Amino acid sequence: MKHVPLWRTLVPVAVNLLLGVPAVVPAFLVWYYLTNGPLADLGWTRRDPNENDGMLLWLVIVVPVVALFATVWGLANGWMRRRTVPDAPPYPYWTVATVLTLAPTLVAVGLG
């Protein structure tokens, strides 16, 4: 593996941290669906007593939002990986990109 300038490795870090800010919305939607749907059916969580519209409405909202974000995230990271660190192994790159994208959500949960 040849030497890669520092700025080329910082670009994916910065972009994934910035993508993590809007990622709070799909992460919340997935969490809300899981806690009021499957996890509540298993008895692991309690349903929100105000949630009486059913889960189909939530699926209609969750699936497009998560799909749109995942598409943008995947295309952005695929392009950046080819441009900035083409010789790096793929698994560490995608793992670090995922953790960096989830970092703002984890910080928001920790502060909340």
PDB file of C-alpha atoms in Angstrom:
ATOM      1  CA  MET A   1       0.000   0.000   0.000  1.00  0.00           C
ATOM      2  CA  LYS A   2       1.430   3.330  -1.000  1.00  0.00           C
ATOM      3  CA  HIS A   3       1.479   6.489   1.088  1.00  0.00           C
ATOM      4  CA  VAL A   4      -1.810   8.399   1.110  1.00  0.00           C
ATOM      5  CA  PRO A   5      -1.834  12.125   2.012  1.00  0.00           C
ATOM      6  CA  LEU A   6      -3.501  12.958   5.317  1.00  0.00           C
ATOM      7  CA  TRP A   7      -6.192  15.137   3.724  1.00  0.00           C
ATOM      8  CA  ARG A   8      -7.348  12.175   1.629  1.00  0.00           C
ATOM      9  CA  THR A   9      -8.029  10.132   4.737  1.00  0.00           C
ATOM     10  CA  LEU A  10      -9.700  13.017   6.562  1.00  0.00           C
ATOM     11  CA  VAL A  11     -12.251  13.618   3.791  1.00  0.00           C
ATOM     12  CA  PRO A  12     -14.176  10.346   4.425  1.00  0.00           C
ATOM     13  CA  VAL A  13     -14.007  10.967   8.177  1.00  0.00           C
ATOM     14  CA  ALA A  14     -15.485  14.456   7.848  1.00  0.00           C
ATOM     15  CA  VAL A  15     -18.135  13.419   5.311  1.00  0.00           C
ATOM     16  CA  ASN A  16     -19.294  10.455   7.411  1.00  0.00           C
ATOM     17  CA  LEU A  17     -19.511  12.602  10.530  1.00  0.00           C
ATOM     18  CA  LEU A  18     -21.550  15.145   8.563  1.00  0.00           C
ATOM     19  CA  LEU A  19     -23.770  12.389   7.142  1.00  0.00           C
ATOM     20  CA  GLY A  20     -24.280  11.248  10.729  1.00  0.00           C
ATOM     21  CA  VAL A  21     -26.240  14.402  11.541  1.00  0.00           C
ATOM     22  CA  PRO A  22     -29.187  13.619   9.233  1.00  0.00           C
ATOM     23  CA  ALA A  23     -28.743   9.919  10.102  1.00  0.00           C
ATOM     24  CA  VAL A  24     -30.326  10.698  13.466  1.00  0.00           C
ATOM     25  CA  VAL A  25     -33.740  10.756  11.752  1.00  0.00           C
ATOM     26  CA  PRO A  26     -33.632   7.248  10.181  1.00  0.00           C
ATOM     27  CA  ALA A  27     -32.022   5.859  13.339  1.00  0.00           C
ATOM     28  CA  PHE A  28     -34.844   7.283  15.451  1.00  0.00           C
ATOM     29  CA  LEU A  29     -37.502   5.968  13.070  1.00  0.00           C
ATOM     30  CA  VAL A  30     -36.022   2.461  13.150  1.00  0.00           C
ATOM     31  CA  TRP A  31     -35.754   2.584  16.949  1.00  0.00           C
ATOM     32  CA  TYR A  32     -39.348   3.805  17.291  1.00  0.00           C
ATOM     33  CA  TYR A  33     -40.691   1.121  14.978  1.00  0.00           C
ATOM     34  CA  LEU A  34     -38.760  -1.645  16.739  1.00  0.00           C
ATOM     35  CA  THR A  35     -39.738  -0.577  20.257  1.00  0.00           C
ATOM     36  CA  ASN A  36     -43.417  -0.239  19.402  1.00  0.00           C
ATOM     37  CA  GLY A  37     -43.598  -3.242  17.093  1.00  0.00           C
ATOM     38  CA  PRO A  38     -41.517  -6.418  17.231  1.00  0.00           C
ATOM     39  CA  LEU A  39     -39.752  -5.766  20.548  1.00  0.00           C
ATOM     40  CA  ALA A  40     -43.058  -4.942  22.247  1.00  0.00           C
ATOM     41  CA  ASP A  41     -44.550  -8.161  20.854  1.00  0.00           C
ATOM     42  CA  LEU A  42     -41.683 -10.073  22.457  1.00  0.00           C
ATOM     43  CA  GLY A  43     -42.311  -8.301  25.774  1.00  0.00           C
ATOM     44  CA  TRP A  44     -38.921  -6.574  25.803  1.00  0.00           C
ATOM     45  CA  THR A  45     -40.390  -3.062  25.639  1.00  0.00           C
ATOM     46  CA  ARG A  46     -43.730  -1.391  26.255  1.00  0.00           C
ATOM     47  CA  ARG A  47     -45.757   0.147  23.458  1.00  0.00           C
ATOM     48  CA  ASP A  48     -46.429   3.855  23.450  1.00  0.00           C
ATOM     49  CA  PRO A  49     -50.038   4.114  24.684  1.00  0.00           C
ATOM     50  CA  ASN A  50     -50.680   6.940  22.210  1.00  0.00           C
ATOM     51  CA  GLU A  51     -49.597   4.789  19.265  1.00  0.00           C
ATOM     52  CA  ASN A  52     -52.957   3.511  18.061  1.00  0.00           C
ATOM     53  CA  ASP A  53     -52.669   3.990  14.293  1.00  0.00           C
ATOM     54  CA  GLY A  54     -50.982   0.654  13.713  1.00  0.00           C
ATOM     55  CA  MET A  55     -47.494  -0.103  12.468  1.00  0.00           C
ATOM     56  CA  LEU A  56     -48.269  -0.064   8.726  1.00  0.00           C
ATOM     57  CA  LEU A  57     -48.230   3.729   8.753  1.00  0.00           C
ATOM     58  CA  TRP A  58     -44.803   3.669  10.369  1.00  0.00           C
ATOM     59  CA  LEU A  59     -43.500   1.225   7.786  1.00  0.00           C
ATOM     60  CA  VAL A  60     -44.711   3.539   5.024  1.00  0.00           C
ATOM     61  CA  ILE A  61     -42.636   6.305   6.616  1.00  0.00           C
ATOM     62  CA  VAL A  62     -39.611   4.298   7.807  1.00  0.00           C
ATOM     63  CA  VAL A  63     -38.834   2.321   4.646  1.00  0.00           C
ATOM     64  CA  PRO A  64     -38.499   5.270   2.218  1.00  0.00           C
ATOM     65  CA  VAL A  65     -36.537   7.412   4.698  1.00  0.00           C
ATOM     66  CA  VAL A  66     -34.096   4.624   5.555  1.00  0.00           C
ATOM     67  CA  ALA A  67     -33.787   3.564   1.895  1.00  0.00           C
ATOM     68  CA  LEU A  68     -33.068   7.132   0.769  1.00  0.00           C
ATOM     69  CA  PHE A  69     -30.454   7.668   3.460  1.00  0.00           C
ATOM     70  CA  ALA A  70     -28.824   4.279   2.840  1.00  0.00           C
ATOM     71  CA  THR A  71     -28.636   5.017  -0.893  1.00  0.00           C
ATOM     72  CA  VAL A  72     -27.025   8.421  -0.364  1.00  0.00           C
ATOM     73  CA  TRP A  73     -24.650   7.011   2.248  1.00  0.00           C
ATOM     74  CA  GLY A  74     -23.650   4.021   0.117  1.00  0.00           C
ATOM     75  CA  LEU A  75     -23.103   6.046  -3.046  1.00  0.00           C
ATOM     76  CA  ALA A  76     -21.117   8.721  -1.206  1.00  0.00           C
ATOM     77  CA  ASN A  77     -18.897   6.186   0.545  1.00  0.00           C
ATOM     78  CA  GLY A  78     -18.394   4.079  -2.554  1.00  0.00           C
ATOM     79  CA  TRP A  79     -17.280   7.134  -4.500  1.00  0.00           C
ATOM     80  CA  MET A  80     -15.041   8.397  -1.666  1.00  0.00           C
ATOM     81  CA  ARG A  81     -13.427   5.013  -1.118  1.00  0.00           C
ATOM     82  CA  ARG A  82     -12.476   4.749  -4.791  1.00  0.00           C
ATOM     83  CA  ARG A  83     -11.183   8.343  -4.891  1.00  0.00           C
ATOM     84  CA  THR A  84      -9.434   8.781  -1.555  1.00  0.00           C
ATOM     85  CA  VAL A  85      -8.149   5.390  -0.360  1.00  0.00           C
ATOM     86  CA  PRO A  86      -8.366   2.979  -3.315  1.00  0.00           C
ATOM     87  CA  ASP A  87      -5.691   0.592  -2.020  1.00  0.00           C
ATOM     88  CA  ALA A  88      -7.150   0.227   1.472  1.00  0.00           C
ATOM     89  CA  PRO A  89      -8.919  -3.035   2.346  1.00  0.00           C
ATOM     90  CA  PRO A  90     -12.721  -2.649   2.136  1.00  0.00           C
ATOM     91  CA  TYR A  91     -13.842  -4.084   5.475  1.00  0.00           C
ATOM     92  CA  PRO A  92     -12.057  -1.619   7.774  1.00  0.00           C
ATOM     93  CA  TYR A  93     -13.194   1.286   5.595  1.00  0.00           C
ATOM     94  CA  TRP A  94     -16.876   0.344   5.724  1.00  0.00           C
ATOM     95  CA  THR A  95     -16.734  -0.468   9.445  1.00  0.00           C
ATOM     96  CA  VAL A  96     -15.150   2.879  10.294  1.00  0.00           C
ATOM     97  CA  ALA A  97     -17.576   4.691   7.983  1.00  0.00           C
ATOM     98  CA  THR A  98     -20.534   3.060   9.748  1.00  0.00           C
ATOM     99  CA  VAL A  99     -19.219   3.892  13.224  1.00  0.00           C
ATOM    100  CA  LEU A 100     -18.495   7.495  12.230  1.00  0.00           C
ATOM    101  CA  THR A 101     -21.986   7.860  10.765  1.00  0.00           C
ATOM    102  CA  LEU A 102     -23.587   6.487  13.943  1.00  0.00           C
ATOM    103  CA  ALA A 103     -21.440   8.684  16.222  1.00  0.00           C
ATOM    104  CA  PRO A 104     -23.769  11.735  16.195  1.00  0.00           C
ATOM    105  CA  THR A 105     -26.753   9.511  17.011  1.00  0.00           C
ATOM    106  CA  LEU A 106     -24.890   7.897  19.899  1.00  0.00           C
ATOM    107  CA  VAL A 107     -23.839  11.325  21.184  1.00  0.00           C
ATOM    108  CA  ALA A 108     -27.449  12.560  20.964  1.00  0.00           C
ATOM    109  CA  VAL A 109     -28.682   9.493  22.863  1.00  0.00           C
ATOM    110  CA  GLY A 110     -25.954   9.965  25.464  1.00  0.00           C
ATOM    111  CA  LEU A 111     -26.861  13.621  26.008  1.00  0.00           C
ATOM    112  CA  GLY A 112     -30.614  12.956  26.041  1.00  0.00           C
TER     113      GLY A 112
END
